[in-house]
Coordinates of N, CA and C in Angstrom, one line a residue:
Chain A
G199 N 10.7 -2.1 -15.1 CA 9.3 -1.8 -14.6 C 9.1 -0.3 -14.4
I200 N 7.8 -0.1 -14.0 CA 7.4 1.3 -13.8 C 8.1 1.9 -12.7
Q201 N 8.6 3.2 -12.9 CA 9.2 4.0 -11.8 C 8.3 5.0 -11.4
V202 N 8.2 5.3 -10.1 CA 7.3 6.3 -9.5 C 8.2 7.2 -8.6
E203 N 8.1 8.5 -8.9 CA 8.8 9.5 -8.1 C 7.8 10.5 -7.5
Q204 N 8.0 10.7 -6.2 CA 7.1 11.7 -5.5 C 7.9 12.8 -5.0
S205 N 7.3 14.0 -5.0 CA 7.9 15.2 -4.5 C 6.9 16.1 -3.9
P206 N 7.3 16.9 -2.9 CA 8.6 16.8 -2.2 C 8.7 15.6 -1.3
P207 N 9.8 15.2 -0.8 CA 9.9 14.1 0.1 C 9.4 14.5 1.5
D208 N 9.6 15.7 1.9 CA 9.1 16.2 3.2 C 8.4 17.6 3.0
L209 N 7.4 17.8 3.8 CA 6.7 19.1 3.7 C 6.2 19.4 5.1
I210 N 6.5 20.6 5.5 CA 6.0 21.1 6.8 C 5.1 22.3 6.5
L211 N 3.9 22.3 7.1 CA 2.9 23.3 6.8 C 2.3 23.8 8.1
Q212 N 2.0 25.1 8.1 CA 1.2 25.7 9.2 C -0.3 25.3 9.0
E213 N -1.0 25.0 10.0 CA -2.4 24.7 9.9 C -3.1 25.8 9.1
G214 N -4.0 25.3 8.2 CA -4.7 26.3 7.4 C -4.1 26.5 6.0
A215 N -2.8 26.1 5.8 CA -2.2 26.3 4.5 C -2.6 25.3 3.5
N216 N -2.3 25.6 2.3 CA -2.6 24.6 1.2 C -1.3 24.0 0.7
S217 N -1.4 22.8 0.0 CA -0.2 22.2 -0.5 C -0.6 21.4 -1.7
T218 N 0.5 21.1 -2.5 CA 0.4 20.3 -3.7 C 1.5 19.2 -3.7
L219 N 1.1 18.0 -3.8 CA 2.0 16.9 -3.8 C 2.0 16.3 -5.2
R220 N 3.2 15.9 -5.7 CA 3.3 15.5 -7.1 C 3.8 14.1 -7.2
C221 N 3.3 13.4 -8.2 CA 3.7 12.0 -8.5 C 4.0 11.9 -10.0
N222 N 5.2 11.5 -10.3 CA 5.6 11.3 -11.7 C 5.8 9.8 -11.9
F223 N 5.3 9.3 -13.0 CA 5.5 7.9 -13.3 C 6.0 7.7 -14.8
S224 N 6.7 6.6 -15.0 CA 7.5 6.4 -16.2 C 6.8 5.7 -17.3
D225 N 5.6 5.2 -17.1 CA 5.0 4.4 -18.2 C 3.5 4.6 -18.1
S226 N 2.8 4.2 -19.1 CA 1.3 4.3 -19.1 C 0.8 3.3 -18.0
V227 N -0.3 3.8 -17.3 CA -0.9 3.0 -16.2 C -2.4 2.9 -16.4
N228 N -2.9 1.8 -15.8 CA -4.4 1.7 -15.7 C -4.9 1.8 -14.3
N229 N -4.0 2.1 -13.4 CA -4.4 2.3 -12.0 C -3.5 3.3 -11.4
L230 N -4.0 4.3 -10.8 CA -3.2 5.2 -10.0 C -4.0 5.5 -8.7
Q231 N -3.4 5.3 -7.6 CA -4.1 5.6 -6.3 C -3.2 6.5 -5.5
W232 N -3.9 7.3 -4.7 CA -3.3 8.1 -3.6 C -3.7 7.5 -2.3
F233 N -2.8 7.3 -1.4 CA -3.0 6.8 -0.1 C -2.4 7.8 1.0
H234 N -3.1 7.7 2.1 CA -2.5 8.4 3.3 C -2.2 7.3 4.3
Q235 N -1.0 7.2 4.8 CA -0.6 6.3 5.8 C -0.6 7.0 7.2
N236 N -1.5 6.5 8.1 CA -1.6 7.1 9.4 C -0.5 6.6 10.3
P237 N -0.3 7.2 11.4 CA 0.8 6.9 12.3 C 0.8 5.4 12.8
W238 N -0.3 4.7 12.6 CA -0.4 3.3 13.0 C 0.0 2.4 11.8
G239 N 0.2 3.0 10.7 CA 0.6 2.2 9.5 C -0.5 1.9 8.5
Q240 N -1.7 2.2 8.9 CA -2.8 1.8 8.0 C -2.8 2.7 6.7
L241 N -2.9 2.1 5.6 CA -3.0 2.8 4.3 C -4.4 3.1 4.0
I242 N -4.8 4.4 4.0 CA -6.1 4.8 3.7 C -6.2 5.3 2.3
N243 N -7.2 4.7 1.6 CA -7.3 5.0 0.2 C -8.0 6.4 0.0
L244 N -7.3 7.3 -0.7 CA -7.8 8.6 -0.9 C -8.5 8.7 -2.2
F245 N -7.8 8.3 -3.3 CA -8.4 8.4 -4.6 C -7.9 7.3 -5.5
Y246 N -8.8 6.8 -6.3 CA -8.5 5.9 -7.4 C -8.6 6.8 -8.6
I247 N -7.5 7.2 -9.3 CA -7.6 8.2 -10.3 C -6.6 8.0 -11.4
P248 N -6.8 7.0 -12.3 CA -5.9 6.8 -13.4 C -5.9 7.9 -14.4
S249 N -7.0 8.7 -14.4 CA -7.0 9.9 -15.3 C -8.1 10.9 -14.7
G250 N -8.0 12.1 -15.1 CA -9.1 13.1 -14.7 C -8.9 13.7 -13.4
T251 N -9.9 14.3 -12.9 CA -9.9 15.1 -11.6 C -11.0 14.6 -10.7
K252 N -10.7 14.5 -9.4 CA -11.7 14.1 -8.4 C -11.5 15.0 -7.2
Q253 N -12.6 15.2 -6.5 CA -12.5 16.0 -5.3 C -13.3 15.2 -4.2
N254 N -12.7 15.3 -3.0 CA -13.4 14.8 -1.8 C -13.1 15.7 -0.6
G255 N -14.0 16.6 -0.4 CA -13.9 17.5 0.7 C -12.7 18.5 0.5
R256 N -11.8 18.5 1.4 CA -10.6 19.4 1.2 C -9.5 18.8 0.3
L257 N -9.7 17.6 -0.1 CA -8.7 17.0 -1.0 C -9.2 16.9 -2.4
S258 N -8.3 17.1 -3.3 CA -8.6 16.8 -4.7 C -7.4 16.3 -5.4
A259 N -7.6 15.6 -6.5 CA -6.5 15.0 -7.2 C -6.7 15.2 -8.7
T260 N -5.6 15.3 -9.4 CA -5.7 15.4 -10.9 C -4.6 14.5 -11.5
T261 N -5.0 13.7 -12.5 CA -4.0 12.9 -13.2 C -4.0 13.2 -14.6
V262 N -2.9 13.5 -15.2 CA -2.7 13.8 -16.6 C -1.9 12.6 -17.2
A263 N -2.7 11.6 -17.6 CA -2.1 10.3 -18.0 C -1.1 10.5 -19.2
T264 N -1.5 11.4 -20.1 CA -0.6 11.6 -21.3 C 0.7 12.1 -20.9
E265 N 0.8 12.9 -19.8 CA 2.1 13.5 -19.4 C 2.6 12.8 -18.2
R266 N 2.0 11.7 -17.8 CA 2.5 10.8 -16.7 C 2.8 11.5 -15.4
Y267 N 1.8 12.2 -14.9 CA 1.9 12.8 -13.6 C 0.6 12.9 -13.0
S268 N 0.6 13.0 -11.6 CA -0.6 13.2 -10.9 C -0.3 14.1 -9.7
L269 N -1.3 14.9 -9.4 CA -1.2 15.9 -8.3 C -2.2 15.7 -7.3
L270 N -1.8 15.8 -6.0 CA -2.8 15.8 -4.9 C -2.8 17.1 -4.2
Y271 N -4.0 17.7 -4.1 CA -4.1 19.0 -3.5 C -4.7 18.9 -2.1
I272 N -4.1 19.5 -1.1 CA -4.7 19.5 0.2 C -5.0 21.0 0.5
S273 N -6.2 21.3 0.8 CA -6.5 22.7 1.1 C -6.9 22.8 2.6
S274 N -6.6 24.0 3.2 CA -6.9 24.3 4.6 C -6.5 23.2 5.5
S275 N -5.2 22.9 5.4 CA -4.7 21.7 6.1 C -4.9 21.7 7.6
Q276 N -5.1 20.5 8.1 CA -5.3 20.3 9.6 C -4.3 19.4 10.1
T277 N -4.1 19.4 11.4 CA -3.1 18.6 12.0 C -3.3 17.1 11.8
T278 N -4.6 16.8 11.6 CA -4.9 15.4 11.3 C -4.5 14.9 9.9
D279 N -4.1 15.9 9.1 CA -3.6 15.5 7.7 C -2.2 15.0 7.8
S280 N -1.5 15.2 8.9 CA -0.1 14.7 9.0 C 0.0 13.2 8.7
G281 N 1.1 12.9 8.2 CA 1.4 11.5 7.9 C 2.1 11.4 6.6
V282 N 2.2 10.2 6.0 CA 2.9 10.0 4.7 C 1.8 9.7 3.6
Y283 N 2.0 10.4 2.5 CA 1.1 10.3 1.4 C 1.9 9.5 0.3
F284 N 1.2 8.4 -0.2 CA 1.8 7.6 -1.2 C 1.0 7.7 -2.5
C285 N 1.7 7.7 -3.5 CA 1.2 7.4 -4.9 C 1.6 6.0 -5.3
A286 N 0.6 5.3 -5.9 CA 0.9 3.9 -6.3 C 0.3 3.8 -7.7
V287 N 1.0 3.1 -8.6 CA 0.5 2.9 -9.9 C 0.7 1.5 -10.4
S288 N -0.2 1.1 -11.4 CA -0.2 -0.2 -11.9 C -0.5 -0.2 -13.4
G289 N 0.2 -1.0 -14.1 CA -0.1 -1.1 -15.6 C -0.2 -2.5 -15.9
N290 N -1.3 -3.2 -15.5 CA -1.5 -4.6 -15.6 C -0.4 -5.4 -14.8
T291 N 0.1 -4.8 -13.8 CA 1.1 -5.3 -12.9 C 0.7 -5.0 -11.5
P292 N 1.4 -5.6 -10.5 CA 1.1 -5.2 -9.2 C 1.4 -3.7 -8.9
L293 N 0.8 -3.2 -7.9 CA 1.1 -1.8 -7.6 C 2.5 -1.5 -7.3
V294 N 3.0 -0.4 -7.9 CA 4.3 0.1 -7.6 C 4.2 1.4 -6.8
F295 N 4.8 1.5 -5.7 CA 4.7 2.7 -4.8 C 5.8 3.6 -5.0
G296 N 5.5 4.9 -4.8 CA 6.6 5.9 -4.7 C 7.1 5.8 -3.2
K297 N 8.1 6.6 -3.0 CA 8.7 6.7 -1.6 C 7.9 7.5 -0.7
G298 N 6.9 8.2 -1.2 CA 6.0 9.0 -0.3 C 6.5 10.4 0.0
T299 N 5.5 11.2 0.4 CA 5.7 12.6 0.9 C 5.3 12.6 2.4
R300 N 6.2 12.9 3.2 CA 5.9 13.0 4.7 C 5.5 14.4 5.0
L301 N 4.2 14.6 5.4 CA 3.6 15.9 5.7 C 3.4 16.0 7.1
S302 N 3.9 17.2 7.6 CA 3.7 17.6 9.0 C 3.0 18.9 9.0
V303 N 1.8 18.9 9.7 CA 1.0 20.1 9.8 C 1.1 20.5 11.3
I304 N 1.5 21.7 11.5 CA 1.7 22.2 12.9 C 0.7 23.3 13.2
A305 N 0.2 23.2 14.4 CA -0.8 24.2 14.8 C -0.3 25.6 15.1
Chain B
K57 N -19.9 -2.4 5.1 CA -19.4 -3.7 5.1 C -18.0 -3.8 5.9
A58 N -17.7 -4.9 6.4 CA -16.5 -5.0 7.2 C -15.3 -4.8 6.2
G59 N -14.2 -4.2 6.9 CA -13.0 -4.0 6.1 C -12.1 -5.2 6.1
V60 N -10.9 -4.9 5.6 CA -9.8 -6.0 5.6 C -9.3 -6.2 7.0
T61 N -9.2 -7.4 7.4 CA -8.6 -7.7 8.7 C -7.3 -8.5 8.5
Q62 N -6.4 -8.2 9.4 CA -5.1 -8.9 9.4 C -4.8 -9.4 10.9
T63 N -4.3 -10.6 11.0 CA -3.9 -11.1 12.3 C -2.6 -11.9 12.2
P64 N -1.8 -11.8 13.2 CA -1.9 -10.9 14.4 C -1.5 -9.5 14.0
R65 N -1.7 -8.6 14.8 CA -1.3 -7.2 14.5 C 0.1 -7.0 14.9
Y66 N 0.7 -7.6 15.9 CA 2.1 -7.5 16.3 C 2.6 -8.9 16.6
L67 N 3.9 -9.0 16.3 CA 4.5 -10.3 16.4 C 6.0 -10.1 16.6
I68 N 6.5 -10.8 17.6 CA 8.0 -10.8 17.9 C 8.5 -12.3 17.7
K69 N 9.5 -12.4 16.9 CA 10.1 -13.8 16.6 C 11.6 -13.7 16.8
T70 N 12.2 -14.8 16.8 CA 13.7 -14.8 16.8 C 14.2 -15.4 15.5
R71 N 15.4 -15.1 15.2 CA 16.0 -15.6 13.9 C 15.9 -17.1 13.8
G72 N 15.6 -17.5 12.6 CA 15.5 -19.0 12.4 C 14.1 -19.5 12.5
Q73 N 13.2 -18.8 13.2 CA 11.8 -19.3 13.4 C 11.1 -19.0 12.1
Q74 N 9.8 -19.5 12.1 CA 9.0 -19.2 11.0 C 7.7 -18.5 11.5
V75 N 7.0 -17.9 10.6 CA 5.8 -17.1 11.0 C 4.7 -17.2 9.9
T76 N 3.5 -17.2 10.3 CA 2.4 -17.2 9.4 C 1.5 -16.0 9.7
L77 N 1.2 -15.3 8.7 CA 0.3 -14.1 8.9 C -1.0 -14.3 8.1
S78 N -2.1 -13.8 8.5 CA -3.4 -14.0 7.9 C -4.0 -12.7 7.5
C79 N -4.8 -12.8 6.4 CA -5.5 -11.7 5.9 C -6.9 -12.1 5.4
S80 N -7.9 -11.5 5.9 CA -9.3 -11.7 5.5 C -9.8 -10.5 4.7
P81 N -10.1 -10.7 3.4 CA -10.5 -9.6 2.6 C -11.9 -9.2 2.8
I82 N -12.3 -8.1 2.2 CA -13.7 -7.6 2.2 C -14.5 -8.7 1.5
S83 N -15.7 -8.9 1.9 CA -16.5 -9.9 1.3 C -16.7 -9.7 -0.1
G84 N -16.5 -10.7 -1.0 CA -16.7 -10.6 -2.4 C -15.4 -10.2 -3.1
H85 N -14.4 -9.8 -2.4 CA -13.1 -9.5 -3.0 C -12.3 -10.8 -3.1
R86 N -11.9 -11.1 -4.4 CA -11.2 -12.4 -4.6 C -9.7 -12.2 -4.8
S87 N -9.3 -11.0 -5.0 CA -7.8 -10.7 -5.2 C -7.2 -10.3 -3.9
V88 N -6.2 -10.9 -3.5 CA -5.5 -10.5 -2.3 C -4.0 -10.4 -2.6
S89 N -3.4 -9.2 -2.3 CA -2.0 -9.0 -2.5 C -1.3 -8.7 -1.2
W90 N -0.1 -9.0 -1.1 CA 0.7 -8.8 0.1 C 1.9 -7.9 -0.3
Y91 N 2.2 -7.0 0.7 CA 3.3 -6.0 0.5 C 4.1 -6.0 1.8
Q92 N 5.4 -5.7 1.6 CA 6.3 -5.6 2.8 C 6.7 -4.1 2.8
Q93 N 6.7 -3.5 4.0 CA 7.1 -2.1 4.1 C 8.3 -2.0 5.1
T94 N 9.4 -1.5 4.7 CA 10.5 -1.3 5.5 C 11.0 0.1 5.3
P95 N 11.7 0.7 6.3 CA 12.2 2.1 6.2 C 13.2 2.2 5.0
G96 N 14.0 1.2 4.7 CA 15.0 1.3 3.7 C 14.4 1.1 2.3
Q97 N 13.5 0.1 2.2 CA 13.1 -0.3 0.8 C 11.7 0.2 0.5
G98 N 11.0 0.8 1.4 CA 9.7 1.3 1.2 C 8.7 0.1 1.1
L99 N 7.6 0.3 0.3 CA 6.6 -0.7 0.0 C 6.9 -1.5 -1.2
Q100 N 7.1 -2.8 -0.9 CA 7.4 -3.7 -2.0 C 6.4 -4.9 -2.1
F101 N 6.0 -5.2 -3.3 CA 5.1 -6.2 -3.6 C 5.7 -7.6 -3.4
L102 N 4.9 -8.4 -2.7 CA 5.3 -9.8 -2.4 C 4.7 -10.8 -3.4
F103 N 3.4 -10.9 -3.3 CA 2.6 -11.7 -4.2 C 1.1 -11.4 -4.2
E104 N 0.5 -11.9 -5.3 CA -1.0 -11.7 -5.4 C -1.6 -13.0 -5.7
Y105 N -2.8 -13.2 -5.0 CA -3.6 -14.4 -5.2 C -5.0 -14.1 -5.7
F106 N -5.5 -14.9 -6.6 CA -6.8 -14.7 -7.1 C -7.4 -16.1 -7.2
S107 N -8.6 -16.3 -6.6 CA -9.3 -17.6 -6.7 C -8.3 -18.7 -6.5
E108 N -7.6 -18.6 -5.4 CA -6.7 -19.7 -4.8 C -5.4 -19.9 -5.7
T109 N -5.2 -19.1 -6.7 CA -4.0 -19.2 -7.5 C -3.1 -18.0 -7.4
Q110 N -1.8 -18.3 -7.3 CA -0.9 -17.2 -7.3 C -0.8 -16.6 -8.7
R111 N -1.1 -15.3 -8.8 CA -1.1 -14.7 -10.1 C 0.1 -13.9 -10.4
N112 N 0.7 -13.3 -9.4 CA 2.0 -12.5 -9.6 C 2.9 -12.8 -8.4
K113 N 4.1 -12.6 -8.6 CA 5.1 -12.8 -7.5 C 6.2 -11.7 -7.6
G114 N 6.5 -11.1 -6.5 CA 7.6 -10.1 -6.5 C 8.9 -10.8 -6.3
N115 N 9.9 -9.9 -6.2 CA 11.3 -10.4 -6.2 C 11.8 -10.6 -4.7
F116 N 11.2 -11.7 -4.1 CA 11.6 -12.1 -2.8 C 12.1 -13.5 -2.8
P117 N 12.9 -13.9 -1.8 CA 13.4 -15.3 -1.8 C 12.3 -16.3 -1.5
G118 N 12.6 -17.6 -1.8 CA 11.6 -18.6 -1.6 C 11.2 -18.8 -0.2
R119 N 11.9 -18.2 0.8 CA 11.4 -18.3 2.2 C 10.0 -17.6 2.4
F120 N 9.7 -16.8 1.4 CA 8.4 -16.1 1.5 C 7.4 -16.9 0.6
S121 N 6.3 -17.3 1.2 CA 5.3 -18.1 0.4 C 3.9 -17.7 0.9
G122 N 3.0 -18.1 0.1 CA 1.6 -17.7 0.5 C 0.6 -18.7 -0.1
R123 N -0.6 -18.5 0.3 CA -1.7 -19.3 -0.2 C -3.0 -18.6 0.0
Q124 N -4.0 -19.1 -0.7 CA -5.3 -18.5 -0.6 C -6.3 -19.6 -0.5
F125 N -7.3 -19.4 0.3 CA -8.3 -20.5 0.6 C -9.6 -20.2 -0.3
S126 N -10.5 -21.1 -0.3 CA -11.7 -21.0 -1.1 C -12.6 -19.8 -0.7
N127 N -12.5 -19.4 0.6 CA -13.2 -18.2 1.0 C -12.5 -16.9 0.8
S128 N -11.4 -17.0 0.1 CA -10.5 -15.8 -0.3 C -9.6 -15.4 0.8
R129 N -9.7 -15.9 2.0 CA -8.7 -15.6 3.0 C -7.3 -16.0 2.6
S130 N -6.4 -15.3 2.9 CA -5.0 -15.6 2.5 C -4.1 -15.6 3.7
E131 N -3.1 -16.4 3.6 CA -2.0 -16.5 4.5 C -0.6 -16.3 3.8
M132 N 0.3 -15.7 4.5 CA 1.7 -15.7 4.0 C 2.6 -16.3 5.1
N133 N 3.6 -17.0 4.7 CA 4.5 -17.7 5.6 C 5.9 -17.2 5.3
V134 N 6.7 -17.0 6.3 CA 8.1 -16.7 6.1 C 8.8 -17.7 7.0
S135 N 9.7 -18.5 6.3 CA 10.5 -19.5 7.0 C 11.9 -19.0 7.3
T136 N 12.5 -19.6 8.3 CA 13.9 -19.2 8.6 C 14.1 -17.7 8.7
L137 N 13.4 -17.1 9.6 CA 13.4 -15.6 9.7 C 14.8 -15.1 9.8
E138 N 15.0 -13.9 9.2 CA 16.2 -13.2 9.3 C 15.9 -11.8 9.9
L139 N 16.9 -11.1 10.4 CA 16.7 -9.8 11.1 C 16.1 -8.8 10.1
G140 N 16.5 -9.0 8.8 CA 16.0 -8.1 7.8 C 14.5 -8.3 7.4
D141 N 13.9 -9.3 7.9 CA 12.5 -9.6 7.7 C 11.6 -8.7 8.6
S142 N 12.2 -8.0 9.5 CA 11.4 -7.1 10.4 C 10.8 -6.0 9.5
A143 N 9.5 -5.9 9.6 CA 8.8 -5.0 8.7 C 7.3 -5.0 9.0
L144 N 6.6 -4.1 8.4 CA 5.2 -4.0 8.4 C 4.7 -4.8 7.2
Y145 N 3.9 -5.8 7.4 CA 3.3 -6.6 6.3 C 1.9 -6.2 6.1
L146 N 1.6 -5.8 4.9 CA 0.2 -5.2 4.5 C -0.4 -6.1 3.5
C147 N -1.7 -6.4 3.6 CA -2.4 -7.0 2.6 C -3.4 -6.1 2.0
A148 N -3.7 -6.3 0.7 CA -4.7 -5.5 0.0 C -5.6 -6.4 -0.8
C149 N -6.8 -5.9 -0.9 CA -7.8 -6.7 -1.7 C -8.6 -5.9 -2.7
S150 N -9.1 -6.6 -3.6 CA -10.0 -6.0 -4.6 C -10.9 -7.1 -5.2
Y151 N -11.8 -6.7 -6.0 CA -12.7 -7.7 -6.6 C -11.9 -8.6 -7.6
R152 N -11.2 -7.9 -8.5 CA -10.6 -8.7 -9.6 C -9.1 -8.6 -9.7
G153 N -8.5 -7.6 -9.2 CA -7.0 -7.5 -9.4 C -6.5 -6.1 -9.2
T154 N -5.2 -6.0 -9.5 CA -4.5 -4.7 -9.2 C -4.8 -3.6 -10.1
G155 N -5.6 -3.8 -11.1 CA -6.0 -2.7 -12.0 C -7.2 -1.9 -11.4
E156 N -7.7 -2.3 -10.2 CA -8.8 -1.5 -9.7 C -8.4 -1.1 -8.2
T157 N -9.4 -0.4 -7.6 CA -9.1 0.1 -6.3 C -8.6 -0.9 -5.3
Q158 N -7.5 -0.7 -4.7 CA -7.0 -1.6 -3.7 C -7.3 -1.1 -2.3
Y159 N -7.8 -2.0 -1.4 CA -8.2 -1.7 0.0 C -7.2 -2.4 0.9
F160 N -6.6 -1.7 1.7 CA -5.5 -2.3 2.6 C -6.0 -2.6 4.0
G161 N -5.5 -3.6 4.6 CA -5.7 -3.9 6.0 C -4.8 -3.1 6.8
P162 N -4.9 -3.3 8.2 CA -4.1 -2.5 9.1 C -2.7 -2.9 9.2
G163 N -2.4 -4.1 8.7 CA -1.0 -4.6 8.7 C -0.6 -5.4 9.9
T164 N 0.4 -6.2 9.8 CA 1.0 -6.9 10.9 C 2.5 -6.4 11.0
R165 N 2.8 -6.0 12.2 CA 4.1 -5.5 12.5 C 5.0 -6.6 13.0
L166 N 6.0 -7.1 12.3 CA 6.8 -8.2 12.7 C 8.2 -7.7 13.1
L167 N 8.6 -8.1 14.3 CA 10.0 -7.8 14.7 C 10.7 -9.1 14.9
V168 N 11.9 -9.2 14.2 CA 12.7 -10.4 14.3 C 14.0 -10.0 15.2
L169 N 14.1 -10.8 16.3 CA 15.3 -10.5 17.2 C 16.4 -11.5 17.0

């Protein structure tokens, strides 16, 4: 099955800093989503981005499907950005999740 | 529009008991998937239902089962609970399936003692 690797596993940032999270996947996909899991466990959908670039406020994402990776950019980080960020992919199969990147933003 | 709801939110059971969890998807969404999240294994797919039919099943023992009703609401059941079943159970929905945006509910946190 599809393998998903996320890096880095942990990231600590000072408030206001920028960061880039990476997701590598092993096969072609027709669905790639980025999620933020809040401290209560809710998975919040950030982007549906099987290819191309999208932006939503301070967050943006780029997927290069031909090279099998996706990047999530967080600019001007805030303490509320803390949590775990998951990349999940699907290729006509159920979603396969990476292990996540745990982000801690400190004031 | 209303989001995905899951009930109950928290549950404590003892080994050997059974449990039923419920998921109500966003109106119009006919695909419902279930995932188990544990610290050791991460997020793992359990099964997907579409129009009352199981369309995909993950690698879990037969103690884990599910069903979907005509209004797209879904239930999952775990029989003969084991300590290792302690987890956050999440359901996700979409209009047609896992190839499109998945919307997750808040989850049910199950503790097996």
